[in-house]
mmCIF file of C-alpha atoms and ligand atoms in Angstrom:
data_model
loop_
_atom_site.group_PDB
_atom_site.id
_atom_site.type_symbol
_atom_site.label_atom_id
_atom_site.label_comp_id
_atom_site.label_asym_id
_atom_site.label_seq_id
_atom_site.Cartn_x
_atom_site.Cartn_y
_atom_site.Cartn_z
ATOM 1 C CA MET L 1 33.111 174.231 53.652
ATOM 2 C CA SER L 2 30.992 175.977 56.263
ATOM 3 C CA ASP L 3 27.624 177.634 55.526
ATOM 4 C CA ALA L 4 29.197 180.951 56.435
ATOM 5 C CA THR L 5 30.873 180.958 52.939
ATOM 6 C CA CYS L 6 27.374 181.037 51.355
ATOM 7 C CA PRO L 7 25.703 184.040 53.023
ATOM 8 C CA GLY L 8 21.924 183.747 52.675
ATOM 9 C CA GLY L 9 22.230 180.349 51.313
ATOM 10 C CA GLY L 10 23.995 181.167 47.950
ATOM 11 C CA SER L 11 22.277 180.562 44.772
ATOM 12 C CA THR L 12 19.171 178.841 46.149
ATOM 13 C CA ALA L 13 18.086 181.681 48.421
ATOM 14 C CA GLY L 14 18.992 184.594 46.286
ATOM 15 C CA GLY L 15 22.334 185.360 48.048
ATOM 16 C CA GLY L 16 24.567 185.227 44.995
ATOM 17 C CA PRO L 17 26.605 182.387 43.672
ATOM 18 C CA CYS L 18 27.860 179.920 46.241
ATOM 19 C CA PRO L 19 31.364 178.566 45.853
ATOM 20 C CA ARG L 20 29.987 175.061 46.583
ATOM 21 C CA ASP L 21 27.954 175.317 43.305
ATOM 22 C CA ARG L 22 30.973 175.997 41.143
ATOM 23 C CA HIS L 23 31.234 172.440 39.969
ATOM 24 C CA LEU L 24 27.689 171.096 40.600
ATOM 25 C CA THR L 25 25.168 171.369 37.751
ATOM 26 C CA ALA L 26 22.293 173.717 38.610
ATOM 27 C CA ASN L 27 19.420 171.252 38.409
ATOM 28 C CA TYR L 28 18.672 171.023 42.118
ATOM 29 C CA ALA L 29 17.437 173.874 44.257
ATOM 30 C CA ARG L 30 19.652 173.022 47.163
ATOM 31 C CA GLN L 31 19.057 174.306 50.721
ATOM 32 C CA PRO L 32 22.157 175.963 52.309
ATOM 33 C CA VAL L 33 22.675 173.160 54.740
ATOM 34 C CA ASN L 34 25.567 170.720 54.862
ATOM 35 C CA PHE L 35 24.594 167.548 56.627
ATOM 36 C CA VAL L 36 27.291 165.473 58.218
ATOM 37 C CA ARG L 37 25.476 162.840 60.317
ATOM 38 C CA GLY L 38 22.122 161.084 60.737
ATOM 39 C CA LEU L 39 20.537 158.695 63.167
ATOM 40 C CA GLY L 40 16.920 157.644 63.214
ATOM 41 C CA ALA L 41 14.697 160.688 62.475
ATOM 42 C CA ARG L 42 17.548 163.103 63.266
ATOM 43 C CA LEU L 43 20.139 164.830 61.198
ATOM 44 C CA TRP L 44 23.095 167.032 62.220
ATOM 45 C CA ASP L 45 24.691 169.775 60.066
ATOM 46 C CA ALA L 46 28.377 170.801 60.017
ATOM 47 C CA GLU L 47 27.722 173.386 62.690
ATOM 48 C CA GLY L 48 26.262 170.816 65.039
ATOM 49 C CA HIS L 49 22.562 171.895 64.687
ATOM 50 C CA GLU L 50 20.152 168.967 65.198
ATOM 51 C CA TYR L 51 17.171 168.573 62.777
ATOM 52 C CA LEU L 52 14.078 166.440 62.653
ATOM 53 C CA ASP L 53 13.774 164.777 59.341
ATOM 54 C CA LEU L 54 10.306 164.505 57.763
ATOM 55 C CA GLN L 55 11.635 164.356 54.196
ATOM 56 C CA THR L 56 13.883 161.211 54.502
ATOM 57 C CA GLY L 57 15.685 161.794 51.269
ATOM 58 C CA LEU L 58 12.367 161.759 49.556
ATOM 59 C CA ALA L 59 11.000 158.477 50.967
ATOM 60 C CA VAL L 60 14.397 156.742 50.981
ATOM 61 C CA ASN L 61 15.275 156.541 54.712
ATOM 62 C CA SER L 62 12.150 154.803 55.714
ATOM 63 C CA VAL L 63 13.957 152.894 58.496
ATOM 64 C CA GLY L 64 15.559 156.136 59.640
ATOM 65 C CA HIS L 65 19.199 157.253 59.149
ATOM 66 C CA CYS L 66 21.811 154.645 59.851
ATOM 67 C CA HIS L 67 19.552 151.950 61.128
ATOM 68 C CA PRO L 68 21.820 149.554 63.018
ATOM 69 C CA ALA L 69 20.611 146.499 61.117
ATOM 70 C CA VAL L 70 21.319 148.243 57.754
ATOM 71 C CA VAL L 71 24.736 149.523 58.939
ATOM 72 C CA GLU L 72 25.631 146.037 60.150
ATOM 73 C CA ALA L 73 24.461 144.363 56.887
ATOM 74 C CA ILE L 74 26.452 146.814 54.758
ATOM 75 C CA ALA L 75 29.585 146.523 56.906
ATOM 76 C CA ALA L 76 29.546 142.749 57.033
ATOM 77 C CA GLN L 77 28.796 142.285 53.324
ATOM 78 C CA SER L 78 31.298 144.944 52.105
ATOM 79 C CA ALA L 79 34.003 143.150 54.135
ATOM 80 C CA GLN L 80 33.179 139.981 52.229
ATOM 81 C CA LEU L 81 32.273 140.739 48.639
ATOM 82 C CA ILE L 82 31.320 144.054 47.014
ATOM 83 C CA HIS L 83 30.862 143.283 43.277
ATOM 84 C CA VAL L 84 30.962 140.285 41.071
ATOM 85 C CA GLY L 85 28.408 141.187 38.362
ATOM 86 C CA ASN L 86 25.306 139.527 36.948
ATOM 87 C CA LEU L 87 26.965 136.523 35.285
ATOM 88 C CA PHE L 88 27.160 134.840 38.665
ATOM 89 C CA TYR L 89 24.959 134.303 41.728
ATOM 90 C CA THR L 90 25.422 135.848 45.167
ATOM 91 C CA ASP L 91 23.405 134.869 48.250
ATOM 92 C CA PRO L 92 22.079 138.438 48.928
ATOM 93 C CA MET L 93 20.758 138.715 45.291
ATOM 94 C CA VAL L 94 19.028 135.364 45.406
ATOM 95 C CA ARG L 95 17.603 135.880 48.875
ATOM 96 C CA LEU L 96 16.324 139.409 48.129
ATOM 97 C CA SER L 97 14.643 138.273 44.899
ATOM 98 C CA ALA L 98 12.827 135.542 46.886
ATOM 99 C CA ARG L 99 11.827 137.980 49.654
ATOM 100 C CA LEU L 100 10.511 140.517 47.113
ATOM 101 C CA ALA L 101 8.653 137.921 45.100
ATOM 102 C CA GLU L 102 6.994 136.508 48.224
ATOM 103 C CA ALA L 103 6.219 139.915 49.798
ATOM 104 C CA SER L 104 4.619 141.244 46.525
ATOM 105 C CA LYS L 105 1.916 138.506 46.616
ATOM 106 C CA LEU L 106 1.773 138.650 42.791
ATOM 107 C CA GLY L 107 1.570 134.959 42.621
ATOM 108 C CA ASP L 108 3.648 131.835 41.955
ATOM 109 C CA GLY L 109 6.374 132.246 39.424
ATOM 110 C CA THR L 110 7.038 135.933 40.281
ATOM 111 C CA LYS L 111 10.545 137.017 39.232
ATOM 112 C CA VAL L 112 12.750 140.034 39.992
ATOM 113 C CA PHE L 113 14.915 142.113 37.713
ATOM 114 C CA PHE L 114 17.231 144.308 39.799
ATOM 115 C CA THR L 115 18.237 147.899 38.858
ATOM 116 C CA ASN L 116 20.111 150.722 40.520
ATOM 117 C CA SER L 117 17.312 153.294 40.705
ATOM 118 C CA GLY L 118 13.621 153.806 40.312
ATOM 119 C CA THR L 119 13.649 155.166 36.747
ATOM 120 C CA GLU L 120 15.602 152.094 35.710
ATOM 121 C CA ALA L 121 12.997 149.855 37.311
ATOM 122 C CA VAL L 122 10.383 151.672 35.313
ATOM 123 C CA GLU L 123 12.481 151.333 32.104
ATOM 124 C CA ALA L 124 12.616 147.604 32.764
ATOM 125 C CA ALA L 125 8.851 147.446 33.169
ATOM 126 C CA LEU L 126 8.267 149.374 29.950
ATOM 127 C CA LYS L 127 10.704 147.182 27.986
ATOM 128 C CA CYS L 128 9.172 144.028 29.384
ATOM 129 C CA ALA L 129 5.615 145.202 28.513
ATOM 130 C CA ARG L 130 6.691 146.233 24.994
ATOM 131 C CA LYS L 131 8.462 142.939 24.381
ATOM 132 C CA ARG L 132 5.336 141.157 25.604
ATOM 133 C CA ARG L 133 3.142 143.155 23.186
ATOM 134 C CA ARG L 134 5.443 144.377 20.434
ATOM 135 C CA ALA L 135 5.065 148.119 19.535
ATOM 136 C CA GLY L 136 2.243 148.389 22.105
ATOM 137 C CA THR L 137 1.290 151.723 23.550
ATOM 138 C CA ILE L 138 1.990 152.626 27.181
ATOM 139 C CA VAL L 139 -0.892 154.403 29.038
ATOM 140 C CA SER L 140 -0.036 156.590 31.996
ATOM 141 C CA VAL L 141 -2.052 159.223 33.866
ATOM 142 C CA HIS L 142 -1.824 162.916 34.548
ATOM 143 C CA ARG L 143 -0.018 163.944 37.780
ATOM 144 C CA GLY L 144 1.996 160.704 37.498
ATOM 145 C CA PHE L 145 5.758 160.596 37.978
ATOM 146 C CA HIS L 146 7.886 157.635 36.857
ATOM 147 C CA GLY L 147 11.375 158.970 36.496
ATOM 148 C CA ARG L 148 13.735 161.054 34.386
ATOM 149 C CA THR L 149 15.184 158.732 31.826
ATOM 150 C CA TYR L 150 13.620 158.831 28.328
ATOM 151 C CA GLY L 151 11.117 155.980 28.744
ATOM 152 C CA ALA L 152 10.079 156.846 32.274
ATOM 153 C CA LEU L 153 9.917 160.503 31.361
ATOM 154 C CA SER L 154 7.696 159.670 28.391
ATOM 155 C CA ALA L 155 5.340 158.090 30.965
ATOM 156 C CA THR L 156 5.454 161.212 33.077
ATOM 157 C CA PRO L 157 2.975 163.592 31.620
ATOM 158 C CA GLN L 158 4.151 166.842 33.229
ATOM 159 C CA GLU L 159 4.772 169.668 30.800
ATOM 160 C CA SER L 160 7.677 171.194 32.800
ATOM 161 C CA LYS L 161 9.580 167.938 32.964
ATOM 162 C CA GLN L 162 8.943 166.792 29.445
ATOM 163 C CA ALA L 163 8.992 169.948 27.276
ATOM 164 C CA PRO L 164 12.721 170.784 27.360
ATOM 165 C CA PHE L 165 13.678 167.262 26.338
ATOM 166 C CA ALA L 166 11.367 166.609 23.433
ATOM 167 C CA PRO L 167 11.045 164.618 21.267
ATOM 168 C CA LEU L 168 10.190 161.848 23.681
ATOM 169 C CA VAL L 169 9.701 158.122 23.125
ATOM 170 C CA PRO L 170 6.765 157.435 20.738
ATOM 171 C CA GLY L 171 3.824 155.326 21.689
ATOM 172 C CA PHE L 172 2.932 156.894 25.056
ATOM 173 C CA VAL L 173 -0.665 158.019 25.860
ATOM 174 C CA ALA L 174 -1.512 160.144 28.859
ATOM 175 C CA VAL L 175 -5.039 160.389 30.294
ATOM 176 C CA GLU L 176 -6.800 161.602 33.357
ATOM 177 C CA PRO L 177 -6.599 159.401 36.380
ATOM 178 C CA THR L 178 -10.141 158.365 36.214
ATOM 179 C CA ALA L 179 -11.905 155.016 35.620
ATOM 180 C CA GLU L 180 -13.598 156.295 32.399
ATOM 181 C CA ALA L 181 -10.511 157.758 30.899
ATOM 182 C CA ILE L 182 -8.379 154.713 31.499
ATOM 183 C CA THR L 183 -11.100 152.356 30.324
ATOM 184 C CA ALA L 184 -11.400 154.356 27.073
ATOM 185 C CA ALA L 185 -7.623 154.498 26.523
ATOM 186 C CA VAL L 186 -6.918 150.801 26.703
ATOM 187 C CA ASP L 187 -7.385 148.566 23.643
ATOM 188 C CA GLY L 188 -5.801 145.575 21.847
ATOM 189 C CA GLY L 189 -2.771 147.702 20.965
ATOM 190 C CA THR L 190 -1.976 148.635 24.659
ATOM 191 C CA ALA L 191 1.182 147.102 26.043
ATOM 192 C CA ALA L 192 0.781 148.418 29.637
ATOM 193 C CA VAL L 193 -0.998 150.819 31.958
ATOM 194 C CA ILE L 194 1.416 152.271 34.535
ATOM 195 C CA LEU L 195 0.141 154.040 37.641
ATOM 196 C CA GLU L 196 1.255 155.099 41.115
ATOM 197 C CA THR L 197 -1.411 153.913 43.552
ATOM 198 C CA VAL L 198 -0.585 157.010 45.582
ATOM 199 C CA GLN L 199 0.861 159.758 43.344
ATOM 200 C CA GLY L 200 3.828 160.969 45.289
ATOM 201 C CA GLU L 201 5.965 163.521 43.469
ATOM 202 C CA SER L 202 3.001 165.592 42.307
ATOM 203 C CA GLY L 203 1.828 166.061 45.909
ATOM 204 C CA VAL L 204 0.346 162.823 47.382
ATOM 205 C CA TYR L 205 -2.865 162.004 45.520
ATOM 206 C CA PRO L 206 -4.146 158.514 46.352
ATOM 207 C CA LEU L 207 -5.972 157.058 43.392
ATOM 208 C CA PRO L 208 -9.391 155.754 44.376
ATOM 209 C CA ALA L 209 -9.872 151.957 44.409
ATOM 210 C CA GLU L 210 -12.402 152.277 41.625
ATOM 211 C CA VAL L 211 -9.651 153.676 39.311
ATOM 212 C CA LEU L 212 -7.312 150.796 40.162
ATOM 213 C CA ARG L 213 -10.182 148.303 39.510
ATOM 214 C CA ALA L 214 -11.072 149.942 36.189
ATOM 215 C CA ALA L 215 -7.380 149.713 35.148
ATOM 216 C CA ARG L 216 -7.265 146.099 36.121
ATOM 217 C CA ALA L 217 -10.533 145.307 34.173
ATOM 218 C CA ALA L 218 -9.323 147.174 31.083
ATOM 219 C CA CYS L 219 -6.005 145.416 31.027
ATOM 220 C CA ASP L 220 -7.728 142.053 31.515
ATOM 221 C CA ALA L 221 -10.163 142.731 28.745
ATOM 222 C CA HIS L 222 -7.372 143.472 26.258
ATOM 223 C CA GLY L 223 -4.377 141.505 27.449
ATOM 224 C CA ALA L 224 -2.375 144.535 28.542
ATOM 225 C CA ALA L 225 -0.063 144.490 31.478
ATOM 226 C CA LEU L 226 -0.955 146.491 34.603
ATOM 227 C CA VAL L 227 2.140 147.966 36.275
ATOM 228 C CA PHE L 228 1.958 149.764 39.662
ATOM 229 C CA ASP L 229 4.855 152.076 40.354
ATOM 230 C CA GLU L 230 5.312 151.616 44.130
ATOM 231 C CA ILE L 231 8.676 153.259 44.129
ATOM 232 C CA GLN L 232 7.475 155.937 46.593
ATOM 233 C CA CYS L 233 4.309 154.627 48.118
ATOM 234 C CA GLY L 234 5.343 151.006 48.505
ATOM 235 C CA LEU L 235 7.366 149.283 51.196
ATOM 236 C CA GLY L 236 5.162 150.390 54.072
ATOM 237 C CA ARG L 237 4.922 154.075 53.473
ATOM 238 C CA THR L 238 1.140 154.084 53.583
ATOM 239 C CA GLY L 239 0.989 151.796 56.597
ATOM 240 C CA HIS L 240 0.498 148.817 54.242
ATOM 241 C CA LEU L 241 3.452 147.098 52.512
ATOM 242 C CA TRP L 242 1.812 148.120 49.137
ATOM 243 C CA GLY L 243 -0.421 150.977 48.165
ATOM 244 C CA TRP L 244 -2.960 148.719 46.425
ATOM 245 C CA GLU L 245 -3.661 146.359 49.348
ATOM 246 C CA ASP L 246 -6.965 147.976 50.307
ATOM 247 C CA SER L 247 -8.294 147.885 46.698
ATOM 248 C CA GLY L 248 -8.386 144.140 46.109
ATOM 249 C CA VAL L 249 -6.549 144.750 42.829
ATOM 250 C CA VAL L 250 -3.371 142.830 42.023
ATOM 251 C CA PRO L 251 -1.081 144.180 39.332
ATOM 252 C CA ASP L 252 0.988 142.188 36.901
ATOM 253 C CA ALA L 253 4.201 143.929 37.899
ATOM 254 C CA VAL L 254 5.493 146.310 40.544
ATOM 255 C CA THR L 255 8.396 148.710 40.467
ATOM 256 C CA VAL L 256 10.185 149.409 43.727
ATOM 257 C CA ALA L 257 13.305 151.441 44.625
ATOM 258 C CA LYS L 258 13.785 154.425 47.023
ATOM 259 C CA ALA L 259 13.529 152.846 50.489
ATOM 260 C CA LEU L 260 14.516 149.357 49.507
ATOM 261 C CA ALA L 261 18.176 149.426 50.527
ATOM 262 C CA GLY L 262 18.060 151.963 53.261
ATOM 263 C CA GLY L 263 19.808 154.644 51.236
ATOM 264 C CA LEU L 264 21.997 152.702 48.855
ATOM 265 C CA PRO L 265 21.053 152.879 45.195
ATOM 266 C CA ILE L 266 18.679 150.047 44.225
ATOM 267 C CA GLY L 267 15.564 149.359 42.275
ATOM 268 C CA ALA L 268 13.631 146.363 41.175
ATOM 269 C CA LEU L 269 10.992 145.173 38.686
ATOM 270 C CA VAL L 270 8.930 142.612 40.480
ATOM 271 C CA ALA L 271 7.230 140.756 37.641
ATOM 272 C CA GLY L 272 4.229 138.564 38.349
ATOM 273 C CA PRO L 273 3.360 135.419 36.342
ATOM 274 C CA ALA L 274 2.049 137.340 33.247
ATOM 275 C CA MET L 275 5.479 139.147 32.886
ATOM 276 C CA ALA L 276 7.988 137.002 34.731
ATOM 277 C CA ASP L 277 9.255 135.060 31.748
ATOM 278 C CA VAL L 278 9.364 137.780 29.091
ATOM 279 C CA PHE L 279 13.081 138.607 29.428
ATOM 280 C CA GLU L 280 15.556 136.140 27.926
ATOM 281 C CA PRO L 281 19.352 136.226 28.076
ATOM 282 C CA GLY L 282 20.684 139.340 26.353
ATOM 283 C CA ASP L 283 17.342 141.241 26.448
ATOM 284 C CA HIS L 284 18.256 143.604 29.184
ATOM 285 C CA GLY L 285 20.886 144.148 31.817
ATOM 286 C CA SER L 286 22.702 146.467 34.295
ATOM 287 C CA THR L 287 26.328 146.249 35.434
ATOM 288 C CA PHE L 288 25.927 147.171 39.143
ATOM 289 C CA ALA L 289 22.294 145.948 39.647
ATOM 290 C CA GLY L 290 21.654 143.243 42.218
ATOM 291 C CA GLY L 291 25.057 143.758 43.828
ATOM 292 C CA PRO L 292 25.625 141.923 47.123
ATOM 293 C CA VAL L 293 25.990 145.070 49.376
ATOM 294 C CA GLN L 294 22.766 146.744 48.292
ATOM 295 C CA CYS L 295 20.901 143.439 48.376
ATOM 296 C CA ALA L 296 22.175 142.728 51.881
ATOM 297 C CA ALA L 297 20.921 146.163 52.915
ATOM 298 C CA GLY L 298 17.580 145.411 51.201
ATOM 299 C CA LEU L 299 17.128 142.256 53.254
ATOM 300 C CA ALA L 300 17.723 144.232 56.479
ATOM 301 C CA VAL L 301 15.233 146.901 55.364
ATOM 302 C CA LEU L 302 12.554 144.318 54.498
ATOM 303 C CA ASP L 303 12.913 142.797 57.942
ATOM 304 C CA VAL L 304 11.960 146.201 59.385
ATOM 305 C CA VAL L 305 9.290 147.441 56.995
ATOM 306 C CA GLY L 306 7.620 144.045 56.611
ATOM 307 C CA ASP L 307 6.831 143.807 60.317
ATOM 308 C CA PRO L 308 3.003 143.827 60.672
ATOM 309 C CA GLU L 309 3.303 145.614 64.051
ATOM 310 C CA LEU L 310 5.287 148.408 62.571
ATOM 311 C CA LEU L 311 2.779 148.750 59.724
ATOM 312 C CA ALA L 312 -0.154 148.880 62.113
ATOM 313 C CA ALA L 313 1.623 151.487 64.123
ATOM 314 C CA VAL L 314 2.218 153.588 61.003
ATOM 315 C CA ARG L 315 -1.507 153.372 60.088
ATOM 316 C CA ALA L 316 -2.590 154.495 63.660
ATOM 317 C CA ALA L 317 0.017 157.247 63.946
ATOM 318 C CA GLY L 318 -0.733 158.305 60.397
ATOM 319 C CA GLU L 319 -4.327 158.982 61.310
ATOM 320 C CA ARG L 320 -3.234 160.999 64.298
ATOM 321 C CA LEU L 321 -0.881 162.903 62.104
ATOM 322 C CA SER L 322 -3.672 163.782 59.567
ATOM 323 C CA GLU L 323 -5.814 165.074 62.416
ATOM 324 C CA ARG L 324 -3.079 167.225 63.850
ATOM 325 C CA LEU L 325 -2.294 168.527 60.336
ATOM 326 C CA ARG L 326 -5.879 169.371 59.762
ATOM 327 C CA ASP L 327 -5.856 171.539 62.928
ATOM 328 C CA LEU L 328 -2.928 173.635 61.785
ATOM 329 C CA PRO L 329 -3.366 177.276 60.795
ATOM 330 C CA ALA L 330 -3.542 177.982 56.985
ATOM 331 C CA VAL L 331 -4.096 174.299 56.134
ATOM 332 C CA THR L 332 -7.015 173.889 53.706
ATOM 333 C CA GLU L 333 -6.593 170.180 52.848
ATOM 334 C CA VAL L 334 -4.754 167.080 54.044
ATOM 335 C CA ARG L 335 -4.085 164.188 51.705
ATOM 336 C CA GLY L 336 -2.556 160.812 52.037
ATOM 337 C CA ARG L 337 -2.233 157.754 54.236
ATOM 338 C CA GLY L 338 0.153 156.480 56.838
ATOM 339 C CA TYR L 339 3.428 158.370 56.736
ATOM 340 C CA MET L 340 2.891 159.706 53.136
ATOM 341 C CA GLN L 341 0.928 162.944 53.606
ATOM 342 C CA ALA L 342 0.602 166.392 52.070
ATOM 343 C CA ILE L 343 -1.043 169.564 53.163
ATOM 344 C CA GLU L 344 -2.376 172.409 50.999
ATOM 345 C CA LEU L 345 -1.557 175.877 52.397
ATOM 346 C CA ASP L 346 -3.654 179.037 51.918
ATOM 347 C CA GLY L 347 -1.604 182.166 51.411
ATOM 348 C CA ILE L 348 1.742 180.728 52.371
ATOM 349 C CA ASP L 349 4.540 179.904 49.898
ATOM 350 C CA ALA L 350 5.454 176.272 50.543
ATOM 351 C CA PHE L 351 8.948 176.546 49.067
ATOM 352 C CA ALA L 352 9.767 179.530 51.256
ATOM 353 C CA LEU L 353 8.282 177.663 54.203
ATOM 354 C CA VAL L 354 10.700 174.724 53.615
ATOM 355 C CA GLY L 355 13.561 177.108 53.985
ATOM 356 C CA ARG L 356 12.207 178.763 57.070
ATOM 357 C CA ALA L 357 11.451 175.341 58.564
ATOM 358 C CA LEU L 358 15.155 174.417 58.176
ATOM 359 C CA GLN L 359 16.531 177.604 59.564
ATOM 360 C CA GLU L 360 14.035 178.536 62.276
ATOM 361 C CA GLN L 361 12.715 175.146 63.388
ATOM 362 C CA ARG L 362 15.375 172.700 62.327
ATOM 363 C CA LEU L 363 12.720 170.683 60.513
ATOM 364 C CA VAL L 364 13.382 168.990 57.240
ATOM 365 C CA LEU L 365 10.348 169.144 54.985
ATOM 366 C CA ASN L 366 9.576 169.090 51.252
ATOM 367 C CA ALA L 367 7.303 171.181 49.032
ATOM 368 C CA THR L 368 5.886 169.723 45.796
ATOM 369 C CA SER L 369 4.225 172.916 44.636
ATOM 370 C CA PRO L 370 3.977 176.563 45.776
ATOM 371 C CA SER L 371 1.004 175.523 47.918
ATOM 372 C CA THR L 372 1.838 171.925 48.807
ATOM 373 C CA LEU L 373 3.963 170.538 51.646
ATOM 374 C CA ARG L 374 4.806 166.821 51.586
ATOM 375 C CA LEU L 375 5.618 164.868 54.741
ATOM 376 C CA LEU L 376 7.440 161.584 54.553
ATOM 377 C CA PRO L 377 8.730 160.800 58.042
ATOM 378 C CA PRO L 378 10.651 157.604 58.792
ATOM 379 C CA LEU L 379 8.355 154.675 59.438
ATOM 380 C CA THR L 380 10.361 154.089 62.605
ATOM 381 C CA ILE L 381 9.905 157.591 64.054
ATOM 382 C CA ASP L 382 9.060 157.911 67.673
ATOM 383 C CA PRO L 383 5.464 159.238 67.804
ATOM 384 C CA ALA L 384 6.627 161.842 70.286
ATOM 385 C CA ASP L 385 8.999 163.185 67.614
ATOM 386 C CA LEU L 386 6.152 163.299 65.158
ATOM 387 C CA ASP L 387 4.108 165.388 67.634
ATOM 388 C CA GLU L 388 7.185 167.609 68.121
ATOM 389 C CA ALA L 389 7.419 168.094 64.363
ATOM 390 C CA THR L 390 3.803 169.156 64.106
ATOM 391 C CA THR L 391 4.315 171.533 67.002
ATOM 392 C CA ARG L 392 7.149 173.137 65.151
ATOM 393 C CA LEU L 393 5.145 173.266 61.963
ATOM 394 C CA ALA L 394 2.326 175.001 63.911
ATOM 395 C CA ALA L 395 4.878 177.631 65.134
ATOM 396 C CA LEU L 396 5.898 178.301 61.514
ATOM 397 C CA LEU L 397 2.340 178.564 60.245
ATOM 398 C CA SER L 398 1.026 180.878 62.923
HETATM 399 C C1 LIG E 1 11.322 158.680 42.716
HETATM 400 C C2 LIG E 1 10.382 158.012 41.810
HETATM 401 C C3 LIG E 1 10.837 157.459 40.603
HETATM 402 C C4 LIG E 1 12.225 157.598 40.100
HETATM 403 O O1 LIG E 1 13.194 157.050 40.954
HETATM 404 P P1 LIG E 1 14.699 157.422 40.797
HETATM 405 O O2 LIG E 1 15.412 156.470 41.763
HETATM 406 O O3 LIG E 1 14.809 158.896 41.098
HETATM 407 O O4 LIG E 1 15.057 157.182 39.400
HETATM 408 C C5 LIG E 1 9.906 156.772 39.921
HETATM 409 N N1 LIG E 1 8.641 156.629 40.291
HETATM 410 C C6 LIG E 1 8.177 157.060 41.389
HETATM 411 C C7 LIG E 1 6.762 156.896 41.881
HETATM 412 C C8 LIG E 1 9.070 157.871 42.235
HETATM 413 O O5 LIG E 1 8.535 158.384 43.373
#
């Protein structure tokens, strides 16, 4: 169906109901664009317009669209074996578990539980922590986001996301993301503290190293598990493989998802020595998780995002990007690291700007609040394309 059938963008831009929405639930504010193709940092819509993508499916297409190594891995594996389930081994599952365990640097004996999404990886972390300390509380922090299923949602203290779905899961405590508040919240009845080292969904707020260190110390003092949710900020997004690397803190477990399989659904709980042996047969499971196609794609992605040269380039270009963003009109603040950045806008509606960016500048951006624009370019983007994107953004803002 062409965009012409939804004048003004249909329901999302106030143009009346769009026929494309007739059988889609209304929980997404979709833009009136129908994408048909992607390559690297570029997308094409059904009318043939070319776009620069600085949203990457919300930190999913970190290696760009249709990266040749990912396409090849999916094609080869899907011609050989697509599904066999978790009562057997497959090579891609075993190899990806080993690669993730090693790359996480959580220590000897690290083990992986695969899932199909981020929220399921968080559920696995919560269940693992609760089994380790029966009936223990889960401490999370304000502005955090951990997913939409009931456990993950209960650890996501955002009124608008939680309120319609109450009652939530009992035993969750939310505190400010400060060293004092976390220290005060953790005691002998705490099962886990869960944090994003860079809070993504709420608008890119890196947590200071002192907060991570305080969480580590509090968990150590009381035998609680420290879980870092790296679903968005991990796998190279910040110019480091993991968001905590600069802090010197090592968590007990890590959740990953989004970018891991280049766009196929996947997630994983990477459990370090303190949590690796909690699950026993029958405790937890997932039909599709750890399937050979998504794990083959994951191996191809880790080859790309684990490359120290790529990560160094993301750090350097990320600094240049912050500087360019700081110089833009109407920008009052720039937050973030590497290719995970946000800008605060003065007097400009960020949601409206996202729509204008698509239509006027063929730039794919994301807003996290009426004043906040989030930029998540592919880690593989040509720096010249990043400059081009900021030039287009400047045109929109002036
Ligand atoms: C996106 C996200 C999730 C949820 O992942 P889904 O795959 O959408 O379930 C959880 N935690 C963080 C930090 C995220 O960014």
